[in-house]
Coordinates of C-alpha atoms in Angstrom, one line a residue:
Chain A
M1 CA 0.0 0.2 0.0
N2 CA 1.2 3.5 -1.0
A3 CA 0.6 5.9 1.9
Q4 CA -0.4 6.6 5.5
K5 CA -4.0 6.6 6.4
P6 CA -5.8 9.7 5.4
I7 CA -7.6 11.4 8.4
I8 CA -11.3 11.3 7.8
P9 CA -13.3 14.2 9.6
A10 CA -16.0 13.0 11.9
D11 CA -18.4 15.2 10.2
L12 CA -18.5 14.8 6.5
S13 CA -21.7 16.7 5.8
Q14 CA -19.8 20.0 5.7
M15 CA -17.4 18.8 3.1
S16 CA -17.9 19.8 -0.6
D17 CA -18.1 17.3 -3.3
R18 CA -14.7 18.0 -4.5
E19 CA -13.2 17.5 -1.0
L20 CA -15.0 14.1 -0.7
R21 CA -13.6 13.0 -3.9
K22 CA -10.2 14.0 -3.0
L23 CA -10.4 12.1 0.3
E24 CA -11.9 9.1 -1.5
L25 CA -9.1 9.0 -3.9
S26 CA -6.5 9.4 -1.3
I27 CA -7.9 6.2 0.2
A28 CA -8.1 4.4 -3.0
R29 CA -4.6 5.3 -4.1
K30 CA -3.3 3.8 -0.8
Y31 CA -4.6 0.5 -1.6
S32 CA -3.4 0.4 -5.3
G33 CA 0.0 0.3 -7.1
Q34 CA 1.3 -2.9 -5.9
V35 CA 1.4 -6.1 -7.9
P36 CA -1.2 -8.5 -6.6
W37 CA 1.0 -11.6 -6.4
I38 CA -1.9 -13.6 -4.9
A39 CA -3.9 -13.2 -8.1
V40 CA -0.9 -14.6 -10.2
I41 CA -0.4 -17.5 -7.9
W42 CA -4.1 -18.1 -7.9
A43 CA -4.3 -18.0 -11.8
F44 CA -1.4 -20.5 -12.4
G45 CA -2.1 -22.6 -9.4
N46 CA -5.7 -23.0 -10.4
L47 CA -4.8 -23.7 -13.9
A48 CA -2.2 -26.5 -12.9
C49 CA -4.6 -28.1 -10.6
W50 CA -7.2 -28.4 -13.2
L51 CA -4.9 -29.6 -15.9
S52 CA -3.5 -32.1 -13.6
L53 CA -6.8 -33.7 -13.1
W54 CA -7.0 -35.0 -16.8
P55 CA -3.9 -37.4 -16.4
L56 CA -4.9 -38.2 -12.9
V57 CA -8.4 -39.4 -14.0
F58 CA -7.0 -41.0 -17.3
L59 CA -4.5 -42.9 -15.2
N60 CA -7.0 -44.0 -12.8
I61 CA -5.1 -42.2 -9.9
L62 CA -8.0 -40.1 -9.0
P63 CA -11.7 -41.3 -9.5
L64 CA -13.9 -39.3 -11.8
W65 CA -16.3 -38.6 -9.0
A66 CA -13.7 -37.0 -6.9
A67 CA -12.2 -35.0 -9.7
F68 CA -15.5 -33.5 -10.6
P69 CA -16.2 -31.3 -7.7
I70 CA -12.4 -30.0 -7.8
A71 CA -12.8 -29.3 -11.5
T72 CA -16.0 -27.4 -10.7
I73 CA -14.1 -25.2 -8.0
N74 CA -11.3 -24.8 -10.5
M75 CA -13.7 -23.4 -13.2
A76 CA -15.3 -21.0 -10.6
L77 CA -12.0 -19.8 -9.5
V78 CA -10.8 -19.0 -13.1
Y79 CA -12.5 -15.6 -13.5
L80 CA -11.1 -13.5 -10.8
P81 CA -7.4 -13.5 -11.8
T82 CA -8.4 -12.8 -15.4
H83 CA -10.5 -10.1 -14.1
E84 CA -7.6 -8.5 -12.4
A85 CA -5.8 -8.7 -15.6
Q86 CA -8.7 -7.1 -17.6
H87 CA -8.2 -4.0 -15.4
D88 CA -4.5 -4.0 -15.7
I89 CA -4.1 -4.5 -12.0
I90 CA -1.3 -6.9 -12.1
A91 CA 0.6 -4.4 -14.4
R92 CA -0.3 -1.3 -16.3
P93 CA 0.6 -0.9 -20.1
G94 CA 4.2 0.0 -20.5
T95 CA 5.4 -1.2 -17.1
K96 CA 8.1 -4.0 -16.6
L97 CA 5.4 -6.7 -15.8
R98 CA 3.0 -6.1 -18.3
W99 CA 3.6 -9.3 -20.1
L100 CA 2.7 -11.1 -16.8
N101 CA -0.7 -9.2 -16.8
E102 CA -1.4 -10.4 -20.4
L103 CA -0.2 -13.9 -19.6
V104 CA -2.4 -14.2 -16.6
G105 CA -5.4 -13.2 -18.7
H106 CA -4.6 -15.2 -21.8
A107 CA -3.4 -18.3 -20.0
T108 CA -6.6 -18.7 -18.0
S109 CA -9.7 -17.2 -19.7
W110 CA -9.7 -20.0 -22.4
M111 CA -10.9 -22.3 -19.7
L112 CA -14.2 -20.4 -19.6
L113 CA -14.3 -20.6 -23.5
M114 CA -13.8 -16.8 -24.0
P115 CA -10.9 -15.0 -25.5
F116 CA -9.1 -12.8 -22.9
Q117 CA -9.6 -9.6 -25.1
V118 CA -13.3 -10.3 -25.4
L119 CA -13.6 -10.5 -21.7
R120 CA -11.6 -7.3 -21.3
V121 CA -13.5 -5.3 -24.0
S122 CA -17.0 -6.2 -22.7
H123 CA -16.2 -6.0 -19.2
L124 CA -15.0 -2.4 -19.4
D125 CA -17.9 -1.7 -21.5
H126 CA -20.0 -3.0 -18.6
H127 CA -18.1 -0.5 -16.3
R128 CA -19.0 2.3 -18.6
H129 CA -22.6 1.5 -19.0
T130 CA -23.4 -0.2 -15.8
N131 CA -27.2 -1.1 -15.6
D132 CA -28.0 0.6 -18.7
P133 CA -30.7 -1.4 -20.3
E134 CA -29.4 -0.9 -23.8
L135 CA -25.7 -0.8 -23.4
D136 CA -24.7 -3.0 -20.4
V137 CA -23.6 -6.4 -21.5
D138 CA -24.5 -7.9 -18.1
I139 CA -27.9 -6.4 -18.0
T140 CA -29.5 -9.9 -18.8
S141 CA -28.4 -11.1 -15.3
S142 CA -30.7 -8.7 -13.6
A143 CA -33.5 -10.6 -11.8
S144 CA -36.1 -10.3 -9.2
G145 CA -34.5 -12.7 -6.7
P146 CA -31.9 -15.3 -6.3
W147 CA -33.8 -18.3 -8.2
H148 CA -34.7 -15.9 -10.9
A149 CA -31.1 -14.8 -11.2
I150 CA -29.9 -18.6 -11.5
W151 CA -32.7 -19.1 -14.1
N152 CA -31.5 -16.2 -16.1
A153 CA -27.9 -17.2 -15.8
V154 CA -28.8 -20.5 -17.4
Q155 CA -31.1 -18.7 -20.1
G156 CA -28.1 -16.4 -20.9
R157 CA -26.2 -19.4 -22.4
Q158 CA -28.9 -20.4 -24.8
P159 CA -28.0 -20.3 -28.5
N160 CA -30.5 -17.3 -29.2
A161 CA -29.9 -15.6 -25.8
K162 CA -30.0 -11.9 -25.7
R163 CA -26.7 -11.8 -23.8
N164 CA -25.0 -13.3 -26.9
Q165 CA -26.2 -10.3 -28.9
D166 CA -25.3 -7.7 -26.3
Y167 CA -21.7 -9.0 -26.3
L168 CA -21.6 -9.0 -30.0
A169 CA -23.0 -5.4 -30.1
S170 CA -20.2 -4.5 -27.5
L171 CA -17.5 -5.8 -29.6
T172 CA -18.9 -4.0 -32.7
R173 CA -19.4 -0.7 -30.7
N174 CA -15.7 -0.9 -29.5
G175 CA -14.5 -1.5 -33.2
R176 CA -13.2 -5.0 -32.3
E177 CA -15.4 -7.1 -34.8
D178 CA -12.2 -9.2 -35.3
L179 CA -12.8 -10.7 -31.8
I180 CA -16.1 -12.0 -32.9
V181 CA -14.4 -14.4 -35.2
L182 CA -12.0 -15.5 -32.5
S183 CA -14.9 -16.0 -30.2
L184 CA -16.5 -18.3 -32.7
L185 CA -13.2 -20.2 -33.1
Y186 CA -12.9 -20.8 -29.4
R187 CA -16.5 -22.2 -29.4
I188 CA -15.7 -24.5 -32.3
G189 CA -12.4 -25.6 -30.6
F190 CA -14.2 -26.4 -27.5
I191 CA -16.7 -28.5 -29.3
A192 CA -13.9 -30.3 -31.3
I193 CA -12.0 -31.0 -28.1
L194 CA -15.1 -32.5 -26.4
G195 CA -16.1 -34.4 -29.6
T196 CA -12.7 -35.8 -29.9
L197 CA -12.7 -37.0 -26.2
A198 CA -16.1 -38.4 -26.4
W199 CA -15.8 -40.3 -29.6
N200 CA -12.7 -41.8 -28.3
G201 CA -14.5 -43.2 -25.2
F202 CA -14.0 -40.3 -22.8
A203 CA -17.4 -38.8 -22.8
M204 CA -17.8 -39.0 -19.1
E205 CA -14.4 -37.4 -18.4
A206 CA -15.1 -34.6 -20.8
L207 CA -18.6 -34.2 -19.3
L208 CA -17.5 -34.1 -15.8
L209 CA -14.0 -32.4 -16.0
W210 CA -15.0 -29.6 -18.4
W211 CA -18.6 -29.2 -19.6
L212 CA -20.6 -29.6 -16.4
P213 CA -18.2 -27.7 -14.2
Y214 CA -18.1 -24.9 -16.8
Q215 CA -21.9 -24.8 -16.6
I216 CA -22.1 -24.8 -12.8
A217 CA -19.2 -22.2 -12.5
I218 CA -20.6 -19.7 -14.9
T219 CA -24.0 -19.8 -13.1
Y220 CA -22.1 -19.2 -9.8
I221 CA -20.1 -16.5 -11.5
V222 CA -22.9 -14.6 -13.0
F223 CA -24.9 -14.8 -9.8
F224 CA -22.3 -13.5 -7.5
L225 CA -20.4 -11.2 -9.7
S226 CA -23.2 -9.8 -11.8
W227 CA -26.5 -10.1 -10.3
A228 CA -25.9 -9.8 -6.6
P229 CA -23.6 -6.7 -6.6
H230 CA -25.8 -4.8 -9.0
H231 CA -29.3 -5.9 -7.9
P232 CA -32.0 -4.5 -8.7
A233 CA -29.9 -3.1 -11.6
T234 CA -32.0 0.0 -11.8
H235 CA -29.6 2.6 -10.6
Q236 CA -27.2 4.1 -13.0
T237 CA -25.1 6.7 -11.3
R238 CA -21.6 6.3 -10.2
Y239 CA -22.3 5.8 -6.6
T240 CA -25.6 3.8 -6.7
N241 CA -25.1 1.4 -9.6
T242 CA -23.3 -1.1 -7.4
R243 CA -23.8 -1.8 -3.6
S244 CA -22.2 -3.6 -0.7
W245 CA -24.1 -6.5 0.8
K246 CA -23.9 -9.1 3.4
S247 CA -23.6 -12.5 1.6
A248 CA -25.1 -15.7 3.3
V249 CA -22.0 -17.5 2.1
G250 CA -19.5 -14.9 3.4
N251 CA -17.0 -13.0 1.5
I252 CA -14.8 -16.0 0.2
G253 CA -18.0 -17.9 -0.7
S254 CA -19.2 -14.8 -2.7
M255 CA -15.7 -14.4 -4.2
G256 CA -15.2 -11.1 -2.6
M257 CA -18.3 -9.4 -4.2
Q258 CA -19.7 -8.1 -0.9
F259 CA -17.4 -5.1 -1.6
H260 CA -18.0 -4.9 -5.3
I261 CA -18.8 -1.2 -4.9
V262 CA -15.2 -0.4 -4.2
H263 CA -14.2 -2.2 -7.4
H264 CA -16.6 -0.1 -9.5
L265 CA -15.5 3.1 -8.0
H266 CA -11.7 2.3 -8.1
P267 CA -11.2 -0.6 -10.4
Y268 CA -7.5 -0.3 -10.2
I269 CA -7.6 -1.8 -6.5
P270 CA -6.8 -5.4 -6.3
L271 CA -9.6 -7.8 -5.2
H272 CA -7.9 -8.9 -2.0
L273 CA -7.6 -5.3 -0.9
T274 CA -11.2 -4.2 -1.5
P275 CA -12.6 -5.1 1.9
A276 CA -10.0 -3.0 3.8
A277 CA -10.5 -0.1 1.2
Y278 CA -14.3 -0.3 1.8
R279 CA -13.9 -0.2 5.4
E280 CA -11.8 2.8 5.4
M281 CA -14.0 4.5 2.7
R282 CA -17.4 3.5 4.4
P283 CA -18.1 7.0 5.7
I284 CA -17.5 8.7 2.5
L285 CA -19.6 6.3 0.7
E286 CA -22.4 6.9 3.3
A287 CA -22.0 10.6 2.8
R288 CA -22.3 9.9 -1.1
G289 CA -25.6 8.1 -0.5
C290 CA -24.4 4.7 -1.7
R291 CA -26.4 1.6 -1.2
L292 CA -24.6 0.0 1.7
G293 CA -25.6 -3.3 3.4
E294 CA -25.0 -4.2 6.9
I295 CA -21.2 -4.8 6.4
Chain B
M1 CA -15.8 -15.8 -45.4
E2 CA -18.4 -13.9 -43.3
R3 CA -21.0 -16.1 -44.6
A4 CA -19.2 -19.3 -44.0
L5 CA -18.6 -18.2 -40.3
K6 CA -22.3 -17.3 -40.0
L7 CA -23.2 -20.8 -41.3
V8 CA -20.8 -22.4 -38.9
A9 CA -22.1 -20.4 -36.0
A10 CA -25.7 -21.2 -36.8
L11 CA -25.1 -25.0 -36.9
L12 CA -23.3 -25.0 -33.5
P13 CA -26.2 -26.6 -31.6
I14 CA -26.5 -29.6 -33.9
A15 CA -22.8 -30.0 -34.1
F16 CA -22.6 -30.0 -30.3
A17 CA -25.4 -32.6 -30.2
F18 CA -23.6 -35.1 -32.5
A19 CA -20.1 -34.3 -31.4
F20 CA -20.7 -34.5 -27.6
L21 CA -24.3 -35.2 -26.4
V22 CA -24.7 -38.5 -28.5
P23 CA -21.5 -40.1 -27.1
V24 CA -22.3 -38.8 -23.6
F25 CA -25.7 -40.4 -23.7
D26 CA -24.2 -43.5 -25.3
Q27 CA -21.4 -44.0 -22.7
G28 CA -23.5 -42.6 -19.9
M29 CA -26.2 -45.5 -20.4
Q30 CA -23.4 -48.0 -20.6
A31 CA -21.7 -46.8 -17.3
L32 CA -25.1 -46.8 -15.5
G33 CA -26.0 -50.4 -17.1
I34 CA -29.1 -49.0 -18.7
N35 CA -30.3 -51.0 -21.7
A36 CA -32.0 -49.4 -24.6
P37 CA -35.6 -50.6 -25.2
F38 CA -37.0 -52.2 -28.4
G39 CA -33.7 -54.1 -29.0
L40 CA -32.0 -50.9 -29.9
S41 CA -28.3 -50.5 -29.2
T42 CA -27.3 -47.6 -26.6
L43 CA -25.7 -45.7 -29.4
T44 CA -28.8 -45.7 -31.4
L45 CA -30.9 -44.6 -28.7
A46 CA -28.3 -41.9 -28.1
V47 CA -28.5 -40.7 -31.5
I48 CA -32.2 -40.5 -31.3
I49 CA -32.2 -38.6 -27.9
G50 CA -29.1 -36.7 -28.3
G51 CA -29.6 -35.8 -32.0
G52 CA -33.4 -35.1 -31.4
W53 CA -32.6 -32.6 -28.6
G54 CA -29.9 -31.0 -30.9
L55 CA -32.3 -30.5 -33.6
V56 CA -34.9 -28.9 -31.2
A57 CA -32.1 -26.6 -30.0
Q58 CA -31.1 -25.9 -33.6
V59 CA -34.7 -24.9 -34.5
T60 CA -35.8 -23.0 -31.4
G61 CA -32.5 -21.6 -30.3
R62 CA -32.8 -23.1 -26.7
W63 CA -31.6 -26.1 -25.0
I64 CA -34.1 -25.7 -22.1

């Protein structure tokens, strides 16, 4: 972390918008600027663990029923390190470790069948247009409650889902039509790998080590990273489009998303530092009229 | 090129069904010891179920 703790006045009501902003930024900067090595270790450790499941299962060292839940956890853990890389948190452009930032993104996002650049372009678009019914690529995850959110997450993966069209529109809007072809190649590659495995007698392995873990993980990721922190997805201003909330499964179980509001306000803060930044920033967020839960 | 890509994209559901769903159903039934009715082989039944489901997904744009 970068600096000493800024002194927050007891009464923030007398502070101007500019003063509040300055104070908020001084806290945010304190929690940024360091390489989040935990995300790097997480990314490659998780990748190595998932890849190792394949030979372990093929060689009958690990039973498939035991490998399946591990693969599902691996799949659920893929997204957050690539998310750090999407925001250049590991290393900004032009810095010495930039290659590592890009490596983390590219080396892991393929497990979720998405090119890293597609995730980056569309996710940054989500930040620009959060909760905009026309422009937010994640707006289809909005739902009236948790069961509805799970159902919507499943529906978002259907061939004719609006979510697919929203992602294509985002790429087009950002002048990255080239990534549409790459996305399609990832899909074709996935089907080709699954098909090759399946027609060579490894259908159950392909099903339980990749396809089903992917389906479960994406539902989980959309639920906790997209639906829960933005619910009810009707606010569009900087300080209200995301919320803090108390998760029934805790901060780890919800992948750190209880403090997602800090991420949207200051996307350069590493995930593992958002709880501390949130606690320090909370009086300012209250003064800003943010939607804060009992946390 | 664009037309070819659009065609490939449009055929992904049926491709997925025959590339993956059919052998999953076939090997799944074998692993669970389930016999196909009417003297059919498990592969034939898998083609009927998996292929049929893929055809429905291809036409309607939805698996469920």
